[in-house]
Coordinates of C-alpha atoms in Angstrom, one line a residue:
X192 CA -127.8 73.2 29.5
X193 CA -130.3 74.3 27.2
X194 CA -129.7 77.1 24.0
X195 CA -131.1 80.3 26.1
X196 CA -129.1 79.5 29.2
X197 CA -125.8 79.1 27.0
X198 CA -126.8 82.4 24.7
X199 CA -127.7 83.9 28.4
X200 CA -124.0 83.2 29.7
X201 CA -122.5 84.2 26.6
X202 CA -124.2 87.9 26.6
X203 CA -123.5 88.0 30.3
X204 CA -120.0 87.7 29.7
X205 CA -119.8 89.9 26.2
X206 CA -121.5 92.5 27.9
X207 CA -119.5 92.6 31.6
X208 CA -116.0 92.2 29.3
X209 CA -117.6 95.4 27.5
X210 CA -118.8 97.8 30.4
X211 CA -116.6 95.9 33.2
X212 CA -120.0 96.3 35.5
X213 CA -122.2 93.6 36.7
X214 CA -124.8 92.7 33.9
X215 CA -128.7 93.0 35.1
X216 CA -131.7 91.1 33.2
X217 CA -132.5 94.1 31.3
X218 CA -128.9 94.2 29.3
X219 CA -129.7 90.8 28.4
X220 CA -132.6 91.9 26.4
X221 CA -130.7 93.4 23.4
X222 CA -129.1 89.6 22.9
X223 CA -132.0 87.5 23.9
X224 CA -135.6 87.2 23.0
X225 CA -137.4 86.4 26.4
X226 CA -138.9 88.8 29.1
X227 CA -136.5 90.5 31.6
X228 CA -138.4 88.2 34.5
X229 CA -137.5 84.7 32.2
X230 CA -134.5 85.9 31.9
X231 CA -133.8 86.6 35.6
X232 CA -134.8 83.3 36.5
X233 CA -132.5 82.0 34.1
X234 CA -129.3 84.1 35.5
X235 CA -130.7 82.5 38.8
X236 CA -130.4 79.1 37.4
X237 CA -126.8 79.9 35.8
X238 CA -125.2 80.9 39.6
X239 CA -127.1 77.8 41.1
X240 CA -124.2 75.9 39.0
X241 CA -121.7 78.3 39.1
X242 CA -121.2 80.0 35.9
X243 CA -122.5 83.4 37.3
X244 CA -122.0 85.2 40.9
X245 CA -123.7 88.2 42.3
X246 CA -121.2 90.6 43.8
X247 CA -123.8 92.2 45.2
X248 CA -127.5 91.6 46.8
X249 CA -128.6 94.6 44.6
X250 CA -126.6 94.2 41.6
X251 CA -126.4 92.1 38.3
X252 CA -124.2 89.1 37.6
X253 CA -120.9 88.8 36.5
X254 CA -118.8 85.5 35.2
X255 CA -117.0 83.4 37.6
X256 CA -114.1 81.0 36.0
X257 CA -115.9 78.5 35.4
X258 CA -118.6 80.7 33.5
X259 CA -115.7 82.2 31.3
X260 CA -114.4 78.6 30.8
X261 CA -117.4 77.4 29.0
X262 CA -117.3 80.9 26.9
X263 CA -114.0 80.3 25.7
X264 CA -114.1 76.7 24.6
X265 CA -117.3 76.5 23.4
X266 CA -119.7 79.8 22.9
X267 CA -117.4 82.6 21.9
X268 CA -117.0 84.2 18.3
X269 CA -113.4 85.1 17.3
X270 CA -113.3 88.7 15.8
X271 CA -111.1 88.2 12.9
X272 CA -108.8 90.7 12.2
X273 CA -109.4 93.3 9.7
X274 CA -106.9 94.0 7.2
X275 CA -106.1 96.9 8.4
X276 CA -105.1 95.5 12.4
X277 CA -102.8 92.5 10.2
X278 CA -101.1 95.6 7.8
X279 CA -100.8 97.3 11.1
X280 CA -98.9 94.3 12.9
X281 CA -96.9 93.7 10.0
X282 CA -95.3 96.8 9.9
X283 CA -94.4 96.5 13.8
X284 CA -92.7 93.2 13.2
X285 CA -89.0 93.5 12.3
X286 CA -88.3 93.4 8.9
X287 CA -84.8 92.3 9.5
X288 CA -83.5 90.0 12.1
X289 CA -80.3 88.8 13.5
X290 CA -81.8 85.5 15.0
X291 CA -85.2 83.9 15.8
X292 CA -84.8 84.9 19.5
X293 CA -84.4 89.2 18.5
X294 CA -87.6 87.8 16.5
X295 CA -89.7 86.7 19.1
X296 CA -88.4 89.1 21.1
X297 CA -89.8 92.1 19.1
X298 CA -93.0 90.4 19.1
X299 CA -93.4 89.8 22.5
X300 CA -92.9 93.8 22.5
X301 CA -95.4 94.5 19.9
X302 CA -98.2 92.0 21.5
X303 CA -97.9 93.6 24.7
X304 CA -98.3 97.1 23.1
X305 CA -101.1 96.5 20.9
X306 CA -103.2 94.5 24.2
X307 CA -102.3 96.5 27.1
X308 CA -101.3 93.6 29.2
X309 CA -98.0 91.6 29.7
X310 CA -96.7 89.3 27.0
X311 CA -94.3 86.4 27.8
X312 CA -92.5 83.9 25.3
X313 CA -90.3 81.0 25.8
X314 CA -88.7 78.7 23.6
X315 CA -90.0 74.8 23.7
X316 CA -89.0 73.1 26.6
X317 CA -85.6 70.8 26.6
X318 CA -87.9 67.5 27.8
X319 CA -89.7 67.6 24.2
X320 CA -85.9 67.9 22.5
X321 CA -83.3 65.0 21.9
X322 CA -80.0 65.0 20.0
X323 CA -80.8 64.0 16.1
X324 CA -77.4 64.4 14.8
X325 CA -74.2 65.4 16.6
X326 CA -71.1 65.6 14.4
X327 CA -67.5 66.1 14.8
X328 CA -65.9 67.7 11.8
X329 CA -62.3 68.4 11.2
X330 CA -61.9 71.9 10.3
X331 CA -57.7 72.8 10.6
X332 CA -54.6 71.5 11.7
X333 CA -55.8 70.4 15.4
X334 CA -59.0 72.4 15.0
X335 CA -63.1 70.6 15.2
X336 CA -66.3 71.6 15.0
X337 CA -68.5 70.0 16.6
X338 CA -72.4 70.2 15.5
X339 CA -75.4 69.3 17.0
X340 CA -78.6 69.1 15.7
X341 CA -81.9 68.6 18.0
X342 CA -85.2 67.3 17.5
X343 CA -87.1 70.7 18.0
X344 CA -85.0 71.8 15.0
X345 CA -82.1 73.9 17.0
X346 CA -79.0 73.7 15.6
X347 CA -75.7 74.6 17.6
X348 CA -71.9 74.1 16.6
X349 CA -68.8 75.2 18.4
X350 CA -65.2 75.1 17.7
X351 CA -62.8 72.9 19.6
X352 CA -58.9 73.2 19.5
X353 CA -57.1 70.1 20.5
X354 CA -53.4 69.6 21.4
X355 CA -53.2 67.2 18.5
X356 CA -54.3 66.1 15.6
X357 CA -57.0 62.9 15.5
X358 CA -56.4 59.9 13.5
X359 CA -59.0 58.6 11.0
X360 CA -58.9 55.4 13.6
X361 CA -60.3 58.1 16.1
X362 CA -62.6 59.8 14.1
X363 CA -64.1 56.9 13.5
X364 CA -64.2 55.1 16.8
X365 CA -65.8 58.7 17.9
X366 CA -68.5 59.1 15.5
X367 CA -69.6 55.4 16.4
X368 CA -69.6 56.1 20.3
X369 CA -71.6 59.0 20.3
X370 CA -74.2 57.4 17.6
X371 CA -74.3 54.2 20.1
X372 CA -74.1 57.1 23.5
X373 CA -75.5 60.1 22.7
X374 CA -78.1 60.5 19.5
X375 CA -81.3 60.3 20.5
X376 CA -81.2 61.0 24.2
X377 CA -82.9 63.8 25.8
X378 CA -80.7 67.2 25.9
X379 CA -81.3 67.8 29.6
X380 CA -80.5 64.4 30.4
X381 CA -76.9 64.8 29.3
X382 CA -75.8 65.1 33.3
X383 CA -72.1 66.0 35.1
X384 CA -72.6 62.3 36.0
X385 CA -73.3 61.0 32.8
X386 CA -70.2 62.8 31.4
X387 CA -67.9 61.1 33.7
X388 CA -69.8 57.8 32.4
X389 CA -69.1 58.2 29.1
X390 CA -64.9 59.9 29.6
X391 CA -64.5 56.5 31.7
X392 CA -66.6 54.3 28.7
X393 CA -63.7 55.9 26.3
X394 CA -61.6 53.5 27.4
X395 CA -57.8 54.0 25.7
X396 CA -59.3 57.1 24.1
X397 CA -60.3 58.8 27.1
X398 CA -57.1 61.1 27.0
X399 CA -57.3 62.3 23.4
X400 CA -61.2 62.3 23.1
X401 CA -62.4 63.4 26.4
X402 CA -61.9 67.2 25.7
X403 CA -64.4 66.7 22.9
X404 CA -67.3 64.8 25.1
X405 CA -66.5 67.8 27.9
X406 CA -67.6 70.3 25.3
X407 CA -70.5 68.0 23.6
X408 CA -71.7 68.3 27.6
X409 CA -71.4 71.6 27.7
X410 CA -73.1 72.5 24.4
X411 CA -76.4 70.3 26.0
X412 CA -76.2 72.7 28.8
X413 CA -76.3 75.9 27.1
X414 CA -79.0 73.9 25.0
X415 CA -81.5 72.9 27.6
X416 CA -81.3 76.4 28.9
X417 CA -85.1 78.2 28.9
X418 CA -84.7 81.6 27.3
X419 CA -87.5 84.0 28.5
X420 CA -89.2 87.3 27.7
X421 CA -91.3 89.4 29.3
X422 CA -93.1 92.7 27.7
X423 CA -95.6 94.9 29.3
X424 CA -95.3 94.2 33.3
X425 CA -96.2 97.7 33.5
X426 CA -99.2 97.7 31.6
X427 CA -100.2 95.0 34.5
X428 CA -98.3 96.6 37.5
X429 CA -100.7 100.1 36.9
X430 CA -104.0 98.2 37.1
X431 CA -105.8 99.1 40.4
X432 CA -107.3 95.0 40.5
X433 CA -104.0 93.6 41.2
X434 CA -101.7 93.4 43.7
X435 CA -98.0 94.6 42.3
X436 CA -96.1 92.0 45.1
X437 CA -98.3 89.4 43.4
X438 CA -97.6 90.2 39.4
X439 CA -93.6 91.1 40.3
X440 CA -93.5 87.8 42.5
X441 CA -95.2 85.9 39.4
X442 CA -93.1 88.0 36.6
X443 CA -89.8 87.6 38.2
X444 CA -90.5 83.7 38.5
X445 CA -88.7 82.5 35.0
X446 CA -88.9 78.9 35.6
X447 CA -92.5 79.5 36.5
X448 CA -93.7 81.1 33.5
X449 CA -92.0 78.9 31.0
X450 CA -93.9 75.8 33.0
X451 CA -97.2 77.5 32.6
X452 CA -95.9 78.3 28.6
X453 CA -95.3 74.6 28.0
X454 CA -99.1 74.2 28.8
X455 CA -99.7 74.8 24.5
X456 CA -97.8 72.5 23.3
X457 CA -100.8 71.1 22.0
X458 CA -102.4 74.3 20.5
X459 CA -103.9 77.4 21.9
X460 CA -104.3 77.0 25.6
X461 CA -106.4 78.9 27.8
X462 CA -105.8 79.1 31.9
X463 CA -107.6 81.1 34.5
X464 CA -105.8 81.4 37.4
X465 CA -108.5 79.8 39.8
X466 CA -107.5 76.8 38.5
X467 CA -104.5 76.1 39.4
X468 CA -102.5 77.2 43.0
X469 CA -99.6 77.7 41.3
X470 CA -100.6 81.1 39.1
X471 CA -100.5 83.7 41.6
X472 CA -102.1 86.8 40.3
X473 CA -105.9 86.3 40.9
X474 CA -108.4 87.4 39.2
X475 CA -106.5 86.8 36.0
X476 CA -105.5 84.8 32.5
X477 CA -103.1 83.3 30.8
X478 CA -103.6 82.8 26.5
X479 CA -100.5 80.7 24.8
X480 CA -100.5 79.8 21.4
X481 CA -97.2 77.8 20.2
X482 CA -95.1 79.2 17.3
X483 CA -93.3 76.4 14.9
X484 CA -90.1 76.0 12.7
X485 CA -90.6 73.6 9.6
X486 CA -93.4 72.2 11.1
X487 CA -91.7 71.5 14.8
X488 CA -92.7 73.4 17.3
X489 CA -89.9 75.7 18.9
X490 CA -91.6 78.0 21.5
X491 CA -94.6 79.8 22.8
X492 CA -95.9 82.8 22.9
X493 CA -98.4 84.0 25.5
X494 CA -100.4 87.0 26.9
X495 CA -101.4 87.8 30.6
X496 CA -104.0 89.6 31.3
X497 CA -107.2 90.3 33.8
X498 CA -110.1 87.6 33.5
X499 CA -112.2 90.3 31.9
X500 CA -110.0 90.3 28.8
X501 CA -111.6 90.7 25.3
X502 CA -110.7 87.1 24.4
X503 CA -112.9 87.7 20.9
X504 CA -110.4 90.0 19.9
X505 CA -107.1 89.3 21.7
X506 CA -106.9 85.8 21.1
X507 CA -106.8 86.3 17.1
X508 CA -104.2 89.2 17.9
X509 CA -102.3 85.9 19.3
X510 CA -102.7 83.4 17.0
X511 CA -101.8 85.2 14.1
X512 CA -98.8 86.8 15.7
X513 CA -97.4 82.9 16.4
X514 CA -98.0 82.5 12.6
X515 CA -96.6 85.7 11.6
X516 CA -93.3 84.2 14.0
X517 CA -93.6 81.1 12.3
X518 CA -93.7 82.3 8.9
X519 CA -91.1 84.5 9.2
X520 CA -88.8 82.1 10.7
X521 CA -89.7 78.9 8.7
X522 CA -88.2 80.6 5.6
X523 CA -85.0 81.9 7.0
X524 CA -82.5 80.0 5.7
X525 CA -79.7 80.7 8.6
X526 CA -79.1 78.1 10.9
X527 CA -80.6 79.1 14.0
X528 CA -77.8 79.2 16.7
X529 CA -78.9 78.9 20.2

């Protein structure tokens, strides 16, 4: 596609983000130096292959998916924030917090006020996490803590109370099975049928150990839980373009949005909903950008929102909220308890 075709698309789809109306040859004019008749043969051109549609015989051209596609990954201009719209976010964000999830939280909040359309977030998903340290540590007379560390950088411990004390023999037989068993496996691969497994591989230490490899299984479960948020449905809900079964069917669907979330784990990801049967609010968009921890990334925070959203503006909102998140929680020195 040549320069005045792509500089074409990319006022078409400025210009109906803008005014929300179709865009006729005449608009095009202010961004383009060529007559209105060049340029109408051009827009012709741009709906032979599917970038443009006509809604109307009458009317001007608007984008379709695949028009906004090529905008967003290679013709639009981020609006960088002025320092006003970053002093502005900063003093929404929380300038204390109890934990990185009442973090992410109030930011899922404050994204979906400042845009006007639904904010989700969801922390990293437990397929991208394995065990890096587990550790049992004596703590009391017949008391343990046990610790586990995974590779996403969450760190859990819980207390154990046994019936009797453990030997230095055990201790030691216990930190060698779960280094030989358990580091470096997957946290949702820890199954009811692997525990069994592993009571049964205890051997003459199944009776005095297995109450400790019960509650290892049970910290992986409360681990590989998906924790997610949702902000804004109402700012979605009261536009006239939707359908409210479809946006409270997709909103209610946990499992589904933290999927679609695990989409960035490489970066800022952009998804339009034509492209994929599974996002069922048409007509619309999904922006993720992940958020990190030390340099791992630990979740995702994303905004949903009509195709005709002001990516220029609202995807810089998003990107520097994730870095806001992942400054903040990159130099907080409490163990993050999950």
């Amino acid at each position: 596609m040549d320069s005045r075709k792509l500089k074409i698309l990319s006022a078409v789809v400025d210009e109906y983000i803008l005014k929300g109306e179709p865009v006729g040859s005449k608009a095009i004019m202010n961004y383009v130096s060529a007559s209105s008749a060049t340029i109408r043969n051009e827009m012709a051109e741009l709906e032979k292959q599917g970038y443009l549609e006509q809604p109307h015989t009458s009317a001007g051209r608007v984008p379709t998916y695949k028009g906004y596609r090529l905008y967003v990954d290679s013709l639009m201009e981020k609006n960088p924030l002025s320092a006003s719209e970053m002093s502005i976010i900063d003093e929404m964000f929380p300038t204390e917090f109890t934990s990185e999830d009442e973090l992410v939280d109030s930011a899922t909040t404050v994204l979906a006020e400042i845009t006007k359309c639904a904010a989700v977030a969801s922390n990293t998903s437990p397929r991208f996490s394995v065990i890096s340290k587990l550790e049992v540590i004596p703590t009391g007379k017949r008391m343990y803590v046990l610790l586990m560390i995974t590779s996403n950088g969450s760190i859990k411990n819980k207390v154990c109370r046994l019936e009797f004390d453990l030997t230095n023999e055990q201790l030691e037989f216990l930190g060698e099975f779960i280094a030989q068993n358990l580091e470096g496996m997957a946290v949702n691969d820890i199954s009811e049928e692997m525990l069994e497994h592993l009571e049964v591989a205890l051997g003459t230490y199944m009776v005095t150990l297995s109450p400790l490899i019960a509650e290892i299984y049970n910290m992986s479960q409360e681990m590989s839980g998906r924790k997610v948020k949702v902000a804004g449905e109402t700012n979605l809900i009261a536009r006239s373009e939707y359908s409210q079964n479809e946006i409270i069917s997709f909103l209610e669907n946990r499992t589904e949005i933290a999927r679609f979330l695990d989409e960035s784990f490489s970066g800022l990801h952009v998804m339009f909903s034509p492209e994929t049967d599974s996002f069922v609010i048409n007509n619309s968009s999904l922006i993720t950008s992940p958020y990190s921890k030390k340099g791992r990334q630990i979740g995702t925070l994303g905004l949903i929102g009509p195709m005709r959203i002001d990516y220029r503006r609202f995807i810089p909102y998003l990107e520097y909220m994730t870095g806001k998140i992942t400054e903040l929680i990159s130099g907080d020195d409490e163990e993050d308890i999950h």
